[in-house]
Amino acid sequence: MSRRVELVFILFLCSGFGGLIYESVWTHYLKLFLGHSAYAQTLVLVVFIGGLALGAWICARLAHRIANPLRWYAAVELLVGLVALAFHPIFIAATDWGYASLLPAACEPSQPFCAAQWALSALLLLPQSILIGATFPLVSSAVLRLDPSMPGHHIALLYFLNSLGAVFGVLASIFLLIPAFGLQGTLMFAGAANIALAVAAFLLARLTPPALDVAPMEAGPQGADEQAARLLPLLLATAFLTGLSSFIYEIVWIRMLSLVLGASTHSFELMLASFILGLALGGLWVRRRVDTVTDPVRFLGLVQIVMGVAAAITLPVYNISFDLMAWLLSAVARNNSGFVLFNLASTAIALLVMLPATFCAGMTLPLITYRLLRSRSGERALGLVYSVNTVGAIVGVVLAVHVLMAWLGMRGALLVGAAIDVALGVVLILARRSRGARPQGAFWAIPTGILALCVVGFAFDIDVRRSSSGVFRTGAARIAPGSEVIYHRDGKTATVDVLDDGQVRAIRTNGKTDAAITMGEGREPTGDQLTMLLLSLLPLAHNPGATNAAIIGFGSGMSTEVMLGSPNLKRVDSIEIEPMMVEGARLFRPVVQKAFDDPRSHIVIDDAKSYFARGRNRYDIIVSEPSNPWVSGVSSLFTEQFYRRLADSLKDGGVLSQWLHTYEMDSGALASILAAVAKTFPEFVVYSSIDSDIILIARKGGPVGPLDGKVLDWPALRPTLERLRLRDADLLRRRGLGTSHSLTALYKSLGMRANSDYFPIVDQRTSKTRFTQERTSEMAELQASVVPMLEMLDGSFSPSGHAIDSRPWALADRAAADAWGMHELIVRGTAPAGAPPGVDSREHAARLIAIWAASCNAAIPFNRLVPSLVTTAQVVNPHLAREAAAEVWTRIRAAPCASRLTPFERAVLDLFAAVAHRDAAQMVALGAAVLDSTAGSRSVLTEYAFISTVTGLLCQGRHTEANGVLERGTRDWLIPGSRATELRYLHSLANDPGGARHSRGPACTAPRV
């Protein structure tokens, strides 16, 4: 092999690397415009693969006219690189025009298919896809003209190198390039690489190679003319059908393995890399054998039978993969190093399922191309086989997504693909009998293959108790013994299951629970029920006169059910991407009966991005409760572009309600989402639901405004509110976690840019945080602050002025119950009704204070009492309203013992009372006095005085002084390692005086004690 040929091979390895980067990034762009529905996914694949086929077919037609294919290849690489450099601004301009003019004029909002939208998408992707499709035939022709001695070896090696480059391209794009540079930066990188390849190819193409001269293969002694005439259609049909079956496998395997590995973008790319790696290894193995095979057609028939049987055998292997994943999660640490091992092991599991069949698939095209190259077809076979194979892939994608998965499910679709391959192998082997040969070994492969396929098809099924387990999150390979799968369907975009354990019914997509509801009366409701209630109740409370609403994500249907409880709403549109989700949700009736039966309820099957892009409706309320952001495609519903699109679909003064979670999420990802929201909705309020769920409320065109508690009196909502014990508007008001002003300042220190369609920060980060099980806790820690920071500096939190009988859903509920318990013990000397038995540190502190106040017991000196007083202040002051908290300190300061206190001891009590009254001036004066009297010491008292002083200074707008106290406090008064979030919050507000002044709550105007 000449040095020149070796260099061409290296070039094509790099070309494969760039080609899959383009496929990944271009398809990501196109899905931003089309959405992530099954229709969009199909179009992206059809256009991209169709472009490859068209490019290869054009090369096949022009093969005899191309004198120097390497020079043409260089020109194609140059064009690909230039298109890549210009693609981003072209895409932005084209889609902006599409959103503004084309879609509103040409698309029906109620129809998921829009021909104009698809046509524009195809035009954006097709030219460069055609160019990439021309690269393989051109490079193959160049290599074979330079060295025709081993045509089969060279063809197989080219397939291998291109596929191997593609594997590296997939992994590099998802793990390195997109996280570092975003989509546009990744395209720029790939474009520059293509231009460099073009220059290298031009340098290698200085000399025109001779015409291709490959010796024809003997057709055989009998029926040579007849066989030669049949060879081309037979092998082209094989290329078409093997492309069809291979893409059925790819679609089905990715869907199957998403239930094992998770449906994240990282998992999908690892599955794709595994699939391509199998093709590459098959090409590598066959490269040294293809030139020596005496009958490539018969050998190809054997390969097809083995491939079909191997594909069918993935069914029992797939069931085992759940146990492997469960073992993996029990053995690997949930940290960054463990994430690397998890991805490597996930790739190994994917290879275990895919490799045997894809290894065979990797041999098919080299064999077909080699045999046709040594026939009458000659050089044009290089492009013809590639183009026909990709057309088959297109048909396979459409057939798998829109027909087989819907009619037969994953198992049925897989077996159809296997049957096609086995049948194809039978035809190829029997076709060789026309020349009178007796291929004994190959003939016995026919009944063996058919029998094996039948045995696997009848003996093995997908175990739904495994596939619905969500093993990638739960670590359990099967659902619990007491649970039953009462609904299971493989939809176009996801596998949907409904599980029931006798009490709780849960709906799952791809193994991940999206909603859980307690069925039947008298049972404890789930936290999901509260979240789904609040997602609709909070926007109604902020916009009670709303007449229409849209809800993104149907789930169980409960959010739609609650929304329909408004007497003012005339229409509720629920947008759900997966039809099987809606069918599964019917099993939650009668809890969600109105969602299906109320004439105001309209369920729309569509991708949310596409729906709002095409829609002409404007809404008073939009509720966004999609799946978790780590699920592939879902993070695009948390981008600045999508929030801008939602704002266009809101009426002036309309309210957005956005579900978010704090589990499987780090602070950086959450900060990125909040920054994305703030680009369009600069003023918002965040509420807590349960400890792991939060709800963001924003209003188009202005501040969110007050919460109207009268919605709790609407008759249609009363049964649900009673069941969840949510009868008092104060329960809603005390769930405030922060406003946009303070939270933006808090998270600004992380330096995160806004989550964007073109820089998908959340998609990249949450794939890892799902595995590491990170949890962002800053908001909850602020709500649990030892002083009423949120109430005084932000105005978002409003503690109750009276005890409320409620379920302890979240920290705010538990903290309020603890605070009222201490209030009752100190003020009245009794524990509140329903208080849990036992003595914890809070109850012990309250009882000790009550004893001291009542008896002036000399055995309880003040210095022994201080920790209990601090505990009381930490619990009572931030979680009771001003008057109720002040009662506690009035009782303590009025005790006979209080008259005997030293000035310092009296100042301590007065400080706690000042915080209870939200008296900023006194908090500063008394806090400073306490700190000056305790110089050089660090204790819970100095910590409390320090935080109180800074809060009071910020409340008064004295930011320079606050910064000075903060600088000294971390050195002198704060216990090392404690109060990190509160300290960061105070620092952020001290250094953002405009935002802090704007967001100061009404409590800062409290009168002095």
XYZ file of C-alpha atoms in Angstrom, residues 571-856:
286
model
C -60.752 26.679 27.834
C -57.766 24.622 29.007
C -55.358 23.238 26.392
C -53.121 20.383 27.605
C -50.145 19.770 25.286
C -48.691 16.263 25.490
C -46.089 14.823 23.116
C -46.886 11.121 23.703
C -50.419 9.807 23.002
C -49.860 6.749 25.197
C -49.321 9.084 28.149
C -52.870 10.337 27.801
C -54.201 6.787 27.480
C -52.337 5.711 30.608
C -53.644 8.719 32.525
C -57.211 7.479 32.036
C -56.442 4.954 34.759
C -56.284 7.821 37.281
C -59.994 8.471 36.957
C -62.134 9.456 38.857
C -59.459 11.686 40.450
C -58.893 13.391 37.071
C -62.352 12.918 35.579
C -62.824 16.529 34.465
C -59.559 16.474 32.511
C -61.224 14.006 30.133
C -64.922 14.853 30.371
C -65.135 18.605 30.892
C -65.975 20.289 27.553
C -63.498 23.072 28.418
C -60.630 20.557 28.382
C -58.767 20.086 25.081
C -55.895 17.590 24.865
C -53.419 18.389 22.081
C -50.895 15.752 20.953
C -47.883 17.786 19.871
C -44.430 18.920 20.853
C -44.725 22.013 23.055
C -42.132 24.035 21.148
C -43.827 23.355 17.829
C -47.269 24.029 19.252
C -46.416 27.455 20.618
C -44.365 28.322 17.536
C -47.349 27.645 15.268
C -50.059 28.757 17.673
C -52.170 31.820 17.267
C -53.757 31.538 20.726
C -52.801 33.847 23.567
C -53.275 32.596 27.114
C -53.888 34.102 30.532
C -51.971 31.253 32.174
C -49.324 28.827 30.901
C -48.263 25.972 33.174
C -45.044 24.215 32.194
C -44.540 20.816 33.832
C -42.493 18.758 31.398
C -40.348 15.808 32.390
C -37.013 16.223 34.165
C -34.427 18.341 32.307
C -31.962 15.446 32.119
C -34.317 13.584 29.763
C -33.083 14.035 26.202
C -34.794 16.970 24.497
C -36.599 18.214 27.605
C -33.927 20.744 28.578
C -34.928 22.757 25.495
C -38.124 23.602 27.423
C -35.962 25.441 29.973
C -34.061 27.760 27.598
C -34.151 31.515 27.144
C -35.500 31.005 23.596
C -38.396 28.874 24.802
C -39.354 31.347 27.526
C -39.363 34.068 24.897
C -41.692 31.910 22.820
C -43.976 31.357 25.827
C -44.103 35.102 26.464
C -45.310 35.593 22.891
C -48.142 33.174 23.688
C -49.148 34.971 26.912
C -51.523 37.889 27.030
C -50.280 41.066 28.661
C -50.425 40.392 32.381
C -50.563 36.640 31.766
C -48.922 34.334 34.300
C -46.328 31.597 33.776
C -46.137 28.691 36.234
C -42.931 26.673 35.827
C -42.192 23.413 37.638
C -38.598 22.787 38.659
C -36.934 20.277 40.923
C -33.967 20.556 43.247
C -33.121 16.841 43.273
C -30.722 15.432 40.655
C -29.796 19.050 40.015
C -26.785 21.139 40.983
C -26.740 24.836 41.742
C -25.136 25.661 38.407
C -27.933 24.074 36.381
C -30.620 25.749 38.485
C -28.833 29.097 38.195
C -28.717 28.650 34.423
C -32.483 28.043 34.257
C -33.257 31.055 36.473
C -31.018 33.205 34.281
C -32.883 31.945 31.200
C -36.248 32.840 32.766
C -35.002 36.274 33.810
C -34.123 37.169 30.205
C -37.845 37.321 29.392
C -39.493 37.490 32.820
C -37.225 39.757 34.892
C -39.561 39.608 37.892
C -40.648 36.289 39.356
C -41.329 34.537 42.649
C -40.293 31.003 43.574
C -42.455 28.870 45.886
C -41.746 25.521 47.513
C -44.042 22.564 47.050
C -42.452 19.545 48.663
C -38.796 19.730 49.670
C -37.609 18.563 46.250
C -40.014 20.539 44.025
C -40.254 24.270 43.452
C -42.634 26.374 41.381
C -41.671 29.602 39.649
C -44.407 32.182 39.047
C -43.852 35.082 36.633
C -46.114 37.666 35.039
C -45.674 39.058 31.551
C -44.988 42.755 31.605
C -44.598 43.408 35.315
C -44.278 42.176 38.887
C -46.049 39.023 39.966
C -48.310 40.898 42.377
C -50.120 39.670 45.496
C -51.609 36.233 45.943
C -55.413 36.140 46.118
C -56.474 33.550 48.687
C -60.099 33.624 47.555
C -59.369 30.885 45.020
C -59.375 28.459 47.955
C -63.101 29.109 48.320
C -64.014 27.976 44.803
C -66.445 25.053 45.260
C -64.930 22.852 42.551
C -61.547 22.934 44.278
C -62.737 22.267 47.817
C -62.637 18.429 47.728
C -59.027 18.384 46.520
C -57.987 21.136 48.920
C -59.628 19.340 51.834
C -57.917 16.092 50.992
C -54.530 17.820 50.902
C -55.412 19.946 53.980
C -54.676 23.137 52.107
C -57.475 25.323 53.448
C -55.680 28.505 54.469
C -54.083 31.070 52.147
C -51.259 31.520 54.659
C -50.124 28.019 53.715
C -49.458 29.340 50.218
C -47.832 32.585 51.341
C -45.346 30.900 53.658
C -44.032 28.770 50.795
C -42.098 31.674 49.283
C -38.434 30.886 48.614
C -37.287 34.107 46.990
C -37.897 36.637 44.263
C -35.977 37.193 41.070
C -33.993 40.073 42.568
C -32.474 38.238 45.497
C -32.137 34.868 43.762
C -30.463 36.394 40.732
C -27.982 38.076 43.059
C -27.442 34.832 44.972
C -26.783 32.699 41.903
C -24.825 35.372 40.044
C -21.766 34.405 42.073
C -21.700 31.046 40.292
C -21.004 32.762 36.969
C -23.459 30.619 34.989
C -24.747 31.816 31.643
C -28.419 31.433 30.757
C -29.456 28.013 29.506
C -29.822 28.315 25.746
C -30.885 26.251 22.772
C -27.419 26.845 21.363
C -25.475 26.382 24.592
C -27.414 23.604 26.372
C -25.868 23.891 29.823
C -28.699 22.127 31.630
C -28.766 19.183 29.236
C -25.050 18.616 29.770
C -24.959 19.075 33.551
C -28.089 17.197 34.565
C -27.040 13.972 32.856
C -24.256 13.812 35.424
C -26.184 15.167 38.413
C -28.885 12.556 37.867
C -26.252 9.883 38.395
C -24.433 11.616 41.251
C -27.802 12.351 42.899
C -26.821 15.897 43.676
C -29.339 18.178 45.286
C -29.335 21.941 45.335
C -30.404 23.215 48.725
C -29.724 26.967 48.740
C -33.371 28.007 48.573
C -34.439 25.641 51.336
C -31.519 26.786 53.474
C -32.597 30.410 53.028
C -36.132 29.483 54.007
C -34.664 27.820 57.112
C -32.478 30.813 57.964
C -32.140 31.689 61.648
C -33.456 35.213 61.021
C -36.368 36.249 58.777
C -34.124 37.124 55.821
C -36.601 36.300 53.076
C -39.335 38.300 54.754
C -37.155 41.344 55.443
C -34.815 41.475 52.453
C -36.910 39.864 49.765
C -40.585 40.049 50.674
C -41.304 36.587 49.264
C -41.844 34.702 52.535
C -44.820 35.456 54.750
C -45.060 33.365 57.948
C -48.440 32.601 59.463
C -49.914 34.721 62.232
C -51.888 31.764 63.583
C -51.463 28.011 63.930
C -52.704 26.011 60.936
C -53.595 22.339 60.820
C -51.743 21.166 57.711
C -49.721 18.268 56.421
C -45.947 18.626 56.895
C -45.235 18.664 53.157
C -42.023 20.658 53.244
C -39.559 22.421 55.491
C -41.798 25.508 55.763
C -44.633 23.377 57.139
C -42.437 21.512 59.593
C -40.687 24.692 60.704
C -44.014 26.429 61.303
C -45.242 23.481 63.384
C -42.040 23.537 65.454
C -42.289 27.297 65.932
C -45.894 27.126 67.131
C -45.000 24.261 69.437
C -42.312 26.382 71.110
C -44.674 29.360 71.195
C -47.332 27.371 73.054
C -44.873 25.905 75.552
C -43.320 29.258 76.432
C -46.389 31.513 76.264
C -49.051 29.122 77.547
C -47.026 26.342 79.138
C -48.688 23.609 77.071
C -47.745 21.655 73.983
C -50.073 22.244 71.006
C -52.739 19.674 70.233
C -51.466 16.966 67.950
C -47.800 17.605 68.769
C -45.705 14.457 68.378
C -44.541 12.793 71.588
C -40.938 12.868 72.665
C -38.458 15.564 73.646
C -36.158 16.945 70.980
C -33.716 19.840 71.285
C -36.378 22.412 70.380
C -38.897 21.162 72.941
C -36.152 20.840 75.550
C -35.110 24.456 74.909
C -38.686 25.714 75.204
C -39.313 23.793 78.423
C -36.071 25.030 79.977
C -37.000 28.649 79.163
C -40.523 28.153 80.497
C -39.148 26.795 83.777
C -36.677 29.679 84.086
C -39.348 32.281 83.313
C -41.827 30.780 85.761
C -39.624 29.975 88.746
C -36.365 31.925 88.456
